[in-house]
XYZ file of C-alpha atoms in Angstrom:
365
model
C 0.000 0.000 0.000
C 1.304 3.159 -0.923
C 0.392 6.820 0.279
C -1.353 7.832 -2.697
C -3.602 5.404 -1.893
C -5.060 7.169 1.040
C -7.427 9.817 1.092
C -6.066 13.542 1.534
C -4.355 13.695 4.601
C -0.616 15.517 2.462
C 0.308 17.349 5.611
C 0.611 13.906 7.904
C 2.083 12.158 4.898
C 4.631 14.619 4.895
C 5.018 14.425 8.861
C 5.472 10.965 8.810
C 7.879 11.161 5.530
C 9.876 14.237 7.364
C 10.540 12.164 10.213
C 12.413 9.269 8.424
C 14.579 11.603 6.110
C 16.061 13.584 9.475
C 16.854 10.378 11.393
C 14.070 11.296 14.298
C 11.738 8.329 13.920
C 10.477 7.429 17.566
C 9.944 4.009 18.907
C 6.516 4.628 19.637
C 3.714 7.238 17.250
C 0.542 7.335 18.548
C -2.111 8.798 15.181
C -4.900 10.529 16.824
C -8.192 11.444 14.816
C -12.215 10.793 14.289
C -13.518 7.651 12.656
C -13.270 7.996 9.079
C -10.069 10.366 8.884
C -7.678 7.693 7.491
C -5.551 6.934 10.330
C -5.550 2.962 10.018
C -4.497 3.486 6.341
C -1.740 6.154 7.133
C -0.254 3.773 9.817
C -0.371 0.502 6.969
C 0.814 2.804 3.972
C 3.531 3.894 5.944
C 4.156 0.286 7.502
C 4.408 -0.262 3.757
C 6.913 2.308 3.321
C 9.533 1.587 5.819
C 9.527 -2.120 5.007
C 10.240 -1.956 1.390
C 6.517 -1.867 -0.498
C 7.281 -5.837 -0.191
C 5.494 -8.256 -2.202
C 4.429 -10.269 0.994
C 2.309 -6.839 1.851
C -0.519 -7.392 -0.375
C -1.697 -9.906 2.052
C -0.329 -8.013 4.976
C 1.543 -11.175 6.112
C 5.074 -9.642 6.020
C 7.189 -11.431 9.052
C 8.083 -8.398 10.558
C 4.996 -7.313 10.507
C 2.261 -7.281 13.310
C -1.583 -6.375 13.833
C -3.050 -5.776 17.738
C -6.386 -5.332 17.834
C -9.434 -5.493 20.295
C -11.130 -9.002 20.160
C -13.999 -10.958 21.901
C -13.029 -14.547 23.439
C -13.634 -16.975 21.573
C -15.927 -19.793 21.330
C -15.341 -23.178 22.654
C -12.191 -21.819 24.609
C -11.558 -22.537 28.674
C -12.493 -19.998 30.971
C -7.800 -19.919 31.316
C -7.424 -18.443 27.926
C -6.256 -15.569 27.811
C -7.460 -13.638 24.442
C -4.752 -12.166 21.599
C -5.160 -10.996 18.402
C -4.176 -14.214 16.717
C -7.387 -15.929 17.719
C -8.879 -14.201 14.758
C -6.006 -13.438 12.672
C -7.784 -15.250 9.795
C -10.583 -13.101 9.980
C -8.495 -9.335 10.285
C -6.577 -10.687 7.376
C -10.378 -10.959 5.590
C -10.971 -7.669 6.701
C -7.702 -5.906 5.465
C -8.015 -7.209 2.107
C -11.490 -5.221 1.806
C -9.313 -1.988 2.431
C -7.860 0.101 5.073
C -11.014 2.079 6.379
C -13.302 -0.127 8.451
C -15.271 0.819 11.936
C -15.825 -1.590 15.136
C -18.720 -2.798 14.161
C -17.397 -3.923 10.649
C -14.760 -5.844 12.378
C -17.707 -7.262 15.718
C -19.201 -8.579 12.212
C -15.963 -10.057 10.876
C -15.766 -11.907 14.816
C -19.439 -13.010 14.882
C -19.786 -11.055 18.146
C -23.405 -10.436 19.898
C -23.689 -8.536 22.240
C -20.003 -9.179 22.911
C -17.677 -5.896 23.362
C -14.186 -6.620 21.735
C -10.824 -5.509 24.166
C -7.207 -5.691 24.269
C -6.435 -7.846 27.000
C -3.306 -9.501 29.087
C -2.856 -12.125 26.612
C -1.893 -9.930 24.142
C 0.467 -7.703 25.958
C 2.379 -11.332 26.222
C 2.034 -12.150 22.623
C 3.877 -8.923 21.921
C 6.624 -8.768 24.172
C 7.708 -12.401 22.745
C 6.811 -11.194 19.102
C 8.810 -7.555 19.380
C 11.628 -9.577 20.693
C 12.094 -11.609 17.807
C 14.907 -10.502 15.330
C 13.807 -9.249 12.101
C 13.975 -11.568 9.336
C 14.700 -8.988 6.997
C 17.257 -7.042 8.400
C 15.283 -3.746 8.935
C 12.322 -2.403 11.210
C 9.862 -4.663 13.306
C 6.469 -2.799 13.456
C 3.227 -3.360 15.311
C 0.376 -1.410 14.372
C -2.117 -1.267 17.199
C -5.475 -0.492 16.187
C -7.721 1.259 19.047
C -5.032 1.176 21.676
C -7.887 2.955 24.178
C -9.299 -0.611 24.556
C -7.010 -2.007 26.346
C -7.796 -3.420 29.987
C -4.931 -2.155 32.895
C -2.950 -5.320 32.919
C -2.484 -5.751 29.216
C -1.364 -1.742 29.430
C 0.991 -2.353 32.827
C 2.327 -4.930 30.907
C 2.740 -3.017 27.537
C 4.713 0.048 28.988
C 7.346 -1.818 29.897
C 8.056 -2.748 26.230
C 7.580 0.748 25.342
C 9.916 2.151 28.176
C 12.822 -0.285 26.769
C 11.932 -1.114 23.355
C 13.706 -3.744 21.501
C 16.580 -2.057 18.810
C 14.426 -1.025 15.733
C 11.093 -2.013 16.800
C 7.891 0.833 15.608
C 4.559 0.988 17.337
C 2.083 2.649 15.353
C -0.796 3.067 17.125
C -4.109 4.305 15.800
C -6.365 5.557 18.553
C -9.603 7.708 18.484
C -9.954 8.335 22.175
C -6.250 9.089 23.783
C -7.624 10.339 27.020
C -8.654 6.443 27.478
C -5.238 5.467 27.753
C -3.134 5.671 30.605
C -1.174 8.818 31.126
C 2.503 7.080 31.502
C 1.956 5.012 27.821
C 0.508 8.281 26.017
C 3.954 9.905 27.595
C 5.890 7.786 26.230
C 4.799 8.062 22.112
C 4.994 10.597 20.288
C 1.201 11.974 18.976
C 0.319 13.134 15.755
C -3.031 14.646 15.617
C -4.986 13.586 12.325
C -7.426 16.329 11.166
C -10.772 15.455 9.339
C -10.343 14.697 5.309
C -11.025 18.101 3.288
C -14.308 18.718 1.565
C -12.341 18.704 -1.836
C -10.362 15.654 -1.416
C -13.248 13.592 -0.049
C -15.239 14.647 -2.922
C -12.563 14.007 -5.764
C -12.088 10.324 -4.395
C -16.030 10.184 -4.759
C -15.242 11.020 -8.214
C -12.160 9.205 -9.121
C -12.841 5.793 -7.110
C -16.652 5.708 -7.631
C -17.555 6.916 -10.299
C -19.903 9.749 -9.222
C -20.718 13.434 -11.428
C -19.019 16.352 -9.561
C -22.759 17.795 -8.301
C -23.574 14.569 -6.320
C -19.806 13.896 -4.961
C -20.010 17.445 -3.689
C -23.165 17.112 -1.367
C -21.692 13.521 0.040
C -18.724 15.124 0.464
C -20.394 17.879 2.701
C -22.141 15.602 4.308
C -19.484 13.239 5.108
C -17.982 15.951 7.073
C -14.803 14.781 6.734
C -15.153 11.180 6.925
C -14.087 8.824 4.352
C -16.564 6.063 6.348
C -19.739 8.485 6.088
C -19.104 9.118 2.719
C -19.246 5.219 1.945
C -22.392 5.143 4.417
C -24.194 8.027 2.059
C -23.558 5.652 -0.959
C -25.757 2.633 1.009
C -29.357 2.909 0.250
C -29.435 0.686 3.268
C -27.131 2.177 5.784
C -27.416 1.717 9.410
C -28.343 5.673 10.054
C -31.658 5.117 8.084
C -32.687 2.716 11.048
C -31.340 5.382 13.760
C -33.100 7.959 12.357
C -36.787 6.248 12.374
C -35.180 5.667 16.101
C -35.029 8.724 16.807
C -38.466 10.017 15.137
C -39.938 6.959 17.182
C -38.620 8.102 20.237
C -39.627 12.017 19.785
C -42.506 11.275 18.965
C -43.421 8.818 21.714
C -41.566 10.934 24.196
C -43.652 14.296 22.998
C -47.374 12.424 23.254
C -46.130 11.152 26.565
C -47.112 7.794 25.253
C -45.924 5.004 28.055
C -46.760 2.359 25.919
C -44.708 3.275 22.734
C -42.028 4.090 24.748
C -42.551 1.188 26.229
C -42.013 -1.294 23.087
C -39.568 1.388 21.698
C -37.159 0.657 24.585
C -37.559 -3.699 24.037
C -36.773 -2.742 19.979
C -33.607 -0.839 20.652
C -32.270 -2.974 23.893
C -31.333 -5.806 21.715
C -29.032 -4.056 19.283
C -26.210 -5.090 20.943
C -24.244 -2.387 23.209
C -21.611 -1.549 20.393
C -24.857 -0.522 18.406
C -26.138 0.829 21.288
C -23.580 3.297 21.433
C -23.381 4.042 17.808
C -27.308 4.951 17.503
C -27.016 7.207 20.878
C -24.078 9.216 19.142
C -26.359 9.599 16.192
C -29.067 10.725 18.261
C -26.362 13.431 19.576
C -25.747 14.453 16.445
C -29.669 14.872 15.194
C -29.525 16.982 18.607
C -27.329 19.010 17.419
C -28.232 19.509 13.351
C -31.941 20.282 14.839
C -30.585 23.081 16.759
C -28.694 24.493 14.263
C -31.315 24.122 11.931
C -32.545 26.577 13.532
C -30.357 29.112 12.655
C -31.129 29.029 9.007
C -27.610 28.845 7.728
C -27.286 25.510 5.634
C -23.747 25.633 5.148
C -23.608 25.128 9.089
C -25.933 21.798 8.673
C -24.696 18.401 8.107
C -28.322 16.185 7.598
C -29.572 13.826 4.815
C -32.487 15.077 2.897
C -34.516 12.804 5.157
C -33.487 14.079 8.104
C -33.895 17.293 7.001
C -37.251 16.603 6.206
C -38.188 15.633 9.957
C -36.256 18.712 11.005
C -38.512 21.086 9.025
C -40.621 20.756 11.791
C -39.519 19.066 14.747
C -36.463 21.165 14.705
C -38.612 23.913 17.318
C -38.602 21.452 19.995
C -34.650 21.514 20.059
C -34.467 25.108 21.636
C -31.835 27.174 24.200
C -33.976 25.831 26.789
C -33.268 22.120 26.676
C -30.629 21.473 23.810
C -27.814 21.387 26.668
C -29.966 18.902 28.921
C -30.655 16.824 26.618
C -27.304 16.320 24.855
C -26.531 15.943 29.022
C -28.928 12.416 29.368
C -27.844 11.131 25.553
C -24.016 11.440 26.583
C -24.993 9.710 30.250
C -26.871 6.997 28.578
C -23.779 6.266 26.310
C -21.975 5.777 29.336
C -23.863 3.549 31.106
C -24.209 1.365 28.190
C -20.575 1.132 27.977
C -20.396 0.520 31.498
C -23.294 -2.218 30.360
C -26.118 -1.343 32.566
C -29.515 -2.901 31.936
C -30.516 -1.326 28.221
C -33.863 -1.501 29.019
C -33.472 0.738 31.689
C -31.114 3.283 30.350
C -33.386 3.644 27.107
C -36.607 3.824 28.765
C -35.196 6.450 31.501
C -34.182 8.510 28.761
C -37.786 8.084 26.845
C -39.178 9.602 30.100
C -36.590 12.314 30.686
C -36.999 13.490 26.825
C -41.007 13.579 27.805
C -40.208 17.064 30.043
C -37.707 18.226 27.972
C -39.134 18.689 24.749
C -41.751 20.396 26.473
C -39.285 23.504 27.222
C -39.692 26.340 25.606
């Protein structure tokens, strides 16, 4: 994989290339950015670079060469095993070979995980220290990229700082993370951060153009819309995508919560409890953003608005209920509930508490 290959993104190419020619390559970069931005293909095209644009790289299987990534345990295993990434190596391999942007819930799929949320655990801090130790077969740099370092549990991170504060000779971490503050403070002390940005407007929409085959007019509203992700851009190209279900969600749940109507709340709440909590999460942060669009809607200024023509279409008028009055509190109680389901609290409860609370809310004028 080569640079050109991802999407926009010149001034961290040029970050990453800068550091090689002056000699000041750290052990350990840390690539920091939103879903979507290109940081997994970054970390892989420059992987690519700095072991020679190998061969054995189209199927990402170079020796000197490692994936970490968050997994679920797997099936038929003893309650002793202690997950790594190699119990579904097979199945990241799959993955990869689709192409270097991918979310969580892509990969949950890849796993055949339920209601299962995927982690970085002790087992694989182990797996690494023997791996990293190894001598390079080819004479040059031993890398691990480390996708969604944030997930990993304190042991497998206790564990892991010790290889980064003595780090084999010529051994590269590339992490790509999308929540730093998760980490620890002594590992995100000891890499060295470079802060992705979101992909342009212009470079998201001449990929559109280029790689998909779409007219200039319609690459340019996706492009908007993606708001800088490469990921949303794809979604907008799904007539089925998994925002069309959030967003009759989120009508549902209005309009349930604004009739005060106990009983559609009610079989709302059973509907959306058995997503699965990585869903869970996904259709609360939509709900944030709707939150937000609505208000801004608002303000009549489309260039500040970032909705679907569907969405825009339950705005038109639902949009007055999202007001100065309540737009704070109720952003509050969506970011609270996204907590508790990633602290896995009952679903059932968290959804329908927040049914009720958006029932005296919405009523604030």
């Amino acid at each position: 994989m080569k640079f050109d290959e991802v999407i926009g993104q010149e001034e961290a190419k040029e970050r990453l290339m800068q550091l090689v020619k002056e000699g000041r390559l750290p052990h350990a970069l840390m690539l920091c950015g939103p879903m979507g931005s290109g940081k997994m293909a970054l970390a892989m095209a420059f992987a690519s670079t700095l072991l020679g644009d190998s061969p054995m790289l189209r199927k990402w299987e170079h020796p000197d060469l490692y994936f970490s990534y968050p997994v679920i345990k797997p099936k038929d295993t003893s309650a002793e095993h202690k997950m790594e990434s190699d119990d579904f190596s097979k199945e990241w391999h799959e993955m990869l070979l689709q192409g270097p942007y991918f979310t969580m819930d892509q990969w949950l799929n890849y796993m055949n995980a339920t209601s299962q949320q995927a982690q970085i655990g002790v087992g694989e801090s182990d797996s690494l220290l023997h791996k990293m130790s190894l001598k390079s077969s080819q004479g040059g740099y031993k890398i691990c990229i480390m996708w969604l370092p944030e997930r990993m549990n304190g042991e497998c991170a206790n564990k892991l700082l010790k290889l980064l504060e003595e780090p084999p000779l010529q051994t590269l971490f590339l992490m790509v993370c999308e929540e730093p503050e998760m980490l620890i403070e002594t590992i995100r002390s000891r890499v060295q951060r470079i802060d992705i940005k979101r992909i342009s407007d212009e470079a998201i929409e001449a990929a559109l153009v280029e790689r998909r085959g779409l007219g200039e007019e319609m690459a340019q509203r996706i492009a908007h819309l993606a708001n800088g992700s490469w990921l949303k851009a794809i979604e907008e190209l799904d007539a089925d995508n998994e925002n069309r279900q959030f967003l009759d969600m989120f009508i549902q749940v209005m309009r349930y919560s604004y009739a005060r109507d106990v009983r559609g709340m009610k079989a709302w709440t059973d509907t959306v409890a058995n997503f699965g909590r990585e869903k869970e999460k996904r259709m609360l942060s939509y709900f944030s953003h709707m939150v937000r669009e609505n208000f801004m809607y608002n303000f009549h200024q489309p260039e500040l608005i970032y909705m679907t023509q569907e969405e825009e279409n339950f705005s038109h008028k639902f949009a007055c209920f999202i007001n100065e009055a309540n737009v704070e509190e109720i952003s509050e109680v969506l970011q609270k509930a996204q907590r508790d389901i990633g602290q896995n609290a009952n679903g059932k409860i968290v959804f329908f508490d927040l049914a009720l609370k958006l029932t005296v809310l919405l009523m604030r004028k």
